[in-house]
Short mmCIF file of C-alpha atoms in Angstrom, two decimals:
data_model
loop_
_atom_site.label_atom_id
_atom_site.label_comp_id
_atom_site.label_asym_id
_atom_site.label_seq_id
_atom_site.Cartn_x
_atom_site.Cartn_y
_atom_site.Cartn_z
CA MET A 6 -0.26 5.01 3.44
CA HIS A 7 -1.46 1.40 3.75
CA CYS A 8 -3.68 0.24 6.78
CA HIS A 9 -6.29 -2.36 6.91
CA LEU A 10 -8.43 0.03 8.98
CA ASP A 11 -11.77 -1.53 7.81
CA ARG A 12 -10.76 -4.88 9.44
CA MET A 13 -10.11 -3.67 12.74
CA THR A 14 -13.41 -4.33 14.90
CA ASN A 15 -13.02 -1.00 16.71
CA ALA A 16 -12.74 0.94 13.35
CA ASP A 17 -15.05 3.99 13.94
CA LYS A 18 -13.41 4.74 17.37
CA VAL A 19 -9.87 4.29 15.50
CA ALA A 20 -10.73 6.42 12.82
CA GLU A 21 -12.19 9.18 15.25
CA ARG A 22 -9.29 8.92 17.49
CA ALA A 23 -6.86 9.03 14.51
CA LEU A 24 -8.53 12.52 13.71
CA GLU A 25 -7.58 13.74 17.21
CA LEU A 26 -4.13 12.71 16.87
CA ASP A 27 -3.84 14.35 13.43
CA VAL A 28 -3.47 11.05 11.67
CA ALA A 29 -4.22 10.34 8.12
CA VAL A 30 -5.12 6.85 6.85
CA LEU A 31 -5.37 5.19 3.57
CA CYS A 32 -7.52 1.94 4.09
CA THR A 33 -6.54 -0.65 1.72
CA THR A 34 -9.17 -3.42 1.19
CA VAL A 35 -8.89 -7.13 0.54
CA GLY A 36 -11.75 -7.45 -2.04
CA PRO A 37 -14.34 -5.51 -3.78
CA ASP A 38 -17.28 -6.07 -0.96
CA ASP A 39 -14.80 -4.82 1.63
CA ALA A 40 -14.01 -1.70 -0.30
CA GLN A 41 -17.70 -0.62 -0.66
CA GLY A 42 -18.67 -1.09 2.92
CA ALA A 43 -15.27 0.71 4.10
CA GLN A 44 -16.32 3.62 1.73
CA ALA A 45 -19.76 3.74 3.36
CA THR A 46 -18.48 3.40 7.19
CA PHE A 47 -15.64 6.12 6.46
CA ALA A 48 -17.62 8.42 4.41
CA SER A 49 -17.91 11.09 7.44
CA TYR A 50 -14.10 10.71 8.30
CA PRO A 51 -12.23 13.69 6.57
CA ASN A 52 -8.83 11.75 7.64
CA VAL A 53 -9.65 8.47 5.95
CA ARG A 54 -9.51 7.53 2.28
CA VAL A 55 -10.61 4.13 1.05
CA ALA A 56 -8.83 2.07 -1.63
CA ALA A 57 -10.43 -0.54 -3.93
CA GLY A 58 -8.49 -3.83 -3.48
CA LEU A 59 -8.08 -7.41 -4.31
CA HIS A 60 -5.44 -8.76 -1.96
CA PRO A 61 -3.54 -11.78 -3.62
CA TRP A 62 -3.99 -14.13 -0.49
CA TRP A 63 -7.80 -13.64 -1.43
CA VAL A 64 -7.47 -14.69 -5.09
CA ALA A 65 -9.01 -18.12 -5.61
CA ASP A 66 -8.48 -20.45 -8.61
CA GLY A 67 -10.42 -21.32 -11.55
CA ALA A 68 -13.85 -19.73 -12.32
CA GLU A 69 -14.11 -18.01 -8.97
CA GLY A 70 -10.75 -16.37 -9.45
CA GLU A 71 -11.96 -15.09 -12.59
CA ARG A 72 -14.84 -13.68 -11.21
CA GLN A 73 -12.96 -11.73 -8.58
CA GLY A 74 -10.31 -10.39 -10.97
CA ALA A 75 -13.40 -9.11 -13.14
CA ARG A 76 -15.19 -7.23 -10.58
CA ALA A 77 -11.99 -5.77 -8.86
CA ALA A 78 -10.84 -4.61 -12.41
CA GLU A 79 -14.32 -3.07 -12.86
CA MET A 80 -13.84 -1.10 -9.67
CA ALA A 81 -10.25 -0.27 -10.24
CA ALA A 82 -11.29 1.39 -13.49
CA SER A 83 -13.55 3.93 -11.76
CA TRP A 84 -11.53 4.57 -8.59
CA ASN A 85 -8.79 7.13 -7.83
CA LEU A 86 -7.38 4.75 -5.12
CA VAL A 87 -6.66 1.13 -5.74
CA GLY A 88 -5.23 -1.51 -3.19
CA GLU A 89 -4.32 -3.62 -1.71
CA VAL A 90 -3.40 -5.17 -5.14
CA GLY A 91 -0.55 -7.47 -6.32
CA LEU A 92 1.22 -10.71 -6.12
CA ASP A 93 2.13 -13.11 -3.45
CA LEU A 94 4.28 -16.02 -5.01
CA SER A 95 5.76 -17.20 -1.57
CA PRO A 96 5.25 -20.75 -0.96
CA ALA A 97 2.35 -20.43 1.15
CA HIS A 98 0.42 -18.82 -1.78
CA ALA A 99 2.29 -19.96 -5.09
CA GLY A 100 -0.41 -22.60 -5.61
CA THR A 101 -2.77 -19.83 -7.16
CA ARG A 102 0.09 -18.21 -9.05
CA ASN A 103 -1.76 -18.00 -12.25
CA ALA A 104 -5.11 -16.63 -11.03
CA GLN A 105 -2.85 -14.06 -9.06
CA LEU A 106 -1.13 -12.83 -12.27
CA SER A 107 -4.40 -13.05 -14.16
CA ALA A 108 -6.25 -10.74 -11.55
CA PHE A 109 -3.33 -8.35 -11.27
CA ASP A 110 -2.92 -8.07 -15.03
CA ARG A 111 -6.63 -7.52 -15.20
CA ILE A 112 -6.51 -4.71 -12.63
CA VAL A 113 -3.70 -2.89 -13.86
CA SER A 114 -5.08 -3.02 -17.10
CA ALA A 115 -8.42 -1.45 -16.24
CA CYS A 116 -6.38 1.30 -14.66
CA ALA A 117 -4.32 2.04 -17.74
CA GLY A 118 -7.54 1.95 -20.19
CA HIS A 119 -9.25 4.11 -17.82
CA PRO A 120 -6.67 6.92 -16.66
CA ARG A 121 -7.79 9.04 -13.78
CA GLU A 122 -6.09 12.36 -12.66
CA GLY A 123 -4.43 11.20 -9.15
CA ARG A 124 -4.81 7.53 -9.28
CA VAL A 125 -2.54 5.84 -6.84
CA LEU A 126 -2.04 2.10 -6.33
CA SER A 127 -0.84 0.37 -3.13
CA ILE A 128 0.96 -2.81 -4.38
CA HIS A 129 1.63 -5.91 -2.31
CA ALA A 130 4.89 -7.89 -4.10
CA VAL A 131 6.04 -11.11 -2.23
CA HIS A 132 8.66 -13.05 -3.87
CA ALA A 133 7.07 -11.45 -7.24
CA ALA A 134 8.46 -7.84 -7.56
CA SER A 135 9.95 -8.63 -10.78
CA GLU A 136 6.57 -10.10 -12.06
CA ALA A 137 4.84 -7.01 -10.64
CA LEU A 138 7.05 -4.81 -12.32
CA ASP A 139 6.87 -6.61 -15.65
CA ILE A 140 3.02 -6.26 -15.53
CA LEU A 141 3.26 -2.60 -14.63
CA GLU A 142 5.76 -1.58 -17.33
CA ARG A 143 3.35 -3.71 -20.11
CA HIS A 144 0.75 -1.53 -19.38
CA ARG A 145 2.78 1.64 -18.94
CA LEU A 146 1.11 2.43 -15.57
CA PRO A 147 3.78 4.24 -13.83
CA GLY A 148 3.40 6.96 -16.65
CA ASN A 149 0.01 7.58 -15.45
CA ALA A 150 -0.44 6.50 -11.79
CA THR A 151 1.39 6.69 -8.73
CA CYS A 152 2.50 2.90 -8.03
CA ILE A 153 3.53 2.60 -4.40
CA PHE A 154 5.24 -0.49 -3.24
CA HIS A 155 4.20 -1.41 0.14
CA TRP A 156 6.84 -3.04 2.74
CA PHE A 157 9.13 -3.89 -0.33
CA SER A 158 11.20 -6.65 0.12
CA GLY A 159 12.45 -7.54 -3.53
CA THR A 160 16.22 -7.96 -4.93
CA SER A 161 18.45 -4.92 -5.34
CA ALA A 162 17.97 -5.42 -9.05
CA ASP A 163 14.19 -5.28 -8.52
CA PHE A 164 14.62 -2.15 -6.60
CA ASP A 165 16.83 -0.37 -9.27
CA ARG A 166 14.15 -1.19 -11.61
CA LEU A 167 11.30 0.03 -9.42
CA ARG A 168 13.22 3.58 -9.08
CA ARG A 169 13.75 3.83 -12.78
CA LEU A 170 10.18 3.43 -13.36
CA GLY A 171 9.27 5.98 -11.08
CA CYS A 172 7.63 3.92 -8.43
CA HIS A 173 7.27 5.00 -4.67
CA ILE A 174 7.53 2.79 -1.65
CA SER A 175 5.88 2.97 2.00
CA VAL A 176 7.75 1.81 4.72
CA SER A 177 6.80 0.66 8.21
CA GLU A 178 8.69 -0.47 11.16
CA ARG A 179 8.74 -4.08 10.38
CA MET A 180 10.37 -3.14 6.87
CA LEU A 181 12.94 -0.76 8.64
CA ALA A 182 13.92 -3.81 11.14
CA SER A 183 15.89 -5.60 8.16
CA LYS A 184 19.12 -4.53 7.12
CA ARG A 185 17.75 -4.72 3.07
CA GLY A 186 14.52 -2.50 4.19
CA ARG A 187 16.76 0.32 5.72
CA GLU A 188 19.28 0.22 2.95
CA TYR A 189 16.11 0.71 0.23
CA ALA A 190 14.76 3.45 2.55
CA ARG A 191 17.88 5.17 2.70
CA GLN A 192 18.38 5.11 -1.18
CA MET A 193 14.50 5.96 -2.04
CA PRO A 194 14.07 9.34 -3.60
CA LEU A 195 12.39 11.54 -0.89
CA ASP A 196 9.46 12.48 -2.97
CA ARG A 197 8.54 8.93 -3.50
CA LEU A 198 9.07 7.70 0.11
CA HIS A 199 5.90 7.26 2.32
CA LEU A 200 5.02 5.90 5.85
CA GLU A 201 2.72 2.90 6.61
CA THR A 202 1.97 0.76 9.38
CA ASP A 203 -0.02 -2.18 7.51
CA ALA A 204 -1.98 -2.45 11.00
CA PRO A 205 -3.80 -4.58 12.29
CA PRO A 206 -1.08 -7.24 12.74
CA ARG A 207 -4.49 -9.61 13.09
CA LEU A 208 -7.42 -8.78 11.10
CA ASP A 209 -10.85 -8.87 12.71
CA GLU A 210 -9.57 -7.97 16.18
CA ALA A 211 -9.87 -4.67 18.06
CA TYR A 212 -6.51 -2.34 17.65
CA PRO A 213 -5.38 0.72 19.94
CA ALA A 214 -5.49 3.86 17.97
CA GLU A 215 -2.82 5.43 19.55
CA GLU A 216 -0.68 2.56 18.44
CA LEU A 217 -1.11 4.15 14.70
CA GLU A 218 0.61 6.98 15.86
CA ARG A 219 3.22 5.68 17.84
CA SER A 220 3.98 3.07 14.97
CA LEU A 221 4.31 5.96 12.60
CA SER A 222 6.54 7.94 14.91
CA ARG A 223 8.90 5.20 15.51
CA SER A 224 9.34 4.46 11.68
CA LEU A 225 9.93 8.44 11.28
CA ASP A 226 12.40 8.28 13.88
CA ALA A 227 14.12 5.26 12.47
CA LEU A 228 14.12 6.80 8.92
CA ALA A 229 15.62 10.09 10.04
CA ARG A 230 18.66 8.07 11.54
CA ILE A 231 18.95 6.17 8.25
CA ARG A 232 18.91 9.16 6.23
CA GLY A 233 21.05 11.49 8.51
CA THR A 234 18.39 14.21 8.63
CA LYS A 235 16.29 16.20 10.74
CA ARG A 236 13.30 14.40 12.23
CA GLU A 237 10.89 17.56 11.46
CA GLU A 238 11.99 18.27 8.31
CA LEU A 239 11.54 14.63 7.08
CA ALA A 240 8.07 14.60 8.73
CA ALA A 241 6.87 17.81 6.97
CA HIS A 242 8.27 16.27 3.54
CA ILE A 243 6.63 12.96 3.72
CA ALA A 244 3.50 14.50 5.09
CA GLN A 245 3.12 17.18 2.21
CA THR A 246 3.61 14.39 -0.39
CA SER A 247 1.38 11.66 0.93
CA SER A 248 -1.22 14.30 1.67
CA ARG A 249 -1.24 15.58 -1.93
CA LEU A 250 -1.27 11.95 -3.15
CA LEU A 251 -4.60 11.66 -0.98
CA SER A 252 -6.04 14.80 -1.72
CA MET A 253 -6.07 15.99 2.02
#
């Protein structure tokens, strides 16, 4: 439910091999140009869906940031799948705090103002879960869209609020490597829990298609242990939920 397929230099081969492996992918993008390009690239692959995004790392300050936010909001208003969007207020990216907040608010506002049946958002929130939830709640977005926090790392209070609002999370191996991540995965209602890879680890390089399947499988094994359930039952439930959200 969160993968940067378009930023793999062997993207076509990965999509084709993923189809053979029965792996479906939500390709989250980092900006409007990437989204339009990915939509064209993967139009013939039934196992790939593309989301229109504006990653907080790519948000610029000043007038350029305003233009980025406006264009991303315009696209989000007409797309069912939106992502990767959100906020990153960690020290490395806090310098664009105001621009990020403005862009994310515009995107969420556009989605709220132009509701679409089956809309899904894949959300990045690093050192910013409370701020992201504030924006979602202000626009009442969880009420008319599925909001999925990917690789959630907020506080326990943020997590409780996320659950109360009806948001979802998608988990990866790296999230499940931490005690906090495992606890969140254990507590999350099963019908709001999804698998992701956030692959590739480095953008604009080749990536082995088989590693998508292996990574998802390892995450599934870990989730089954964490939740004390049978792997096969867990896999079927997560696949059904995520496939429904992606209309697959």
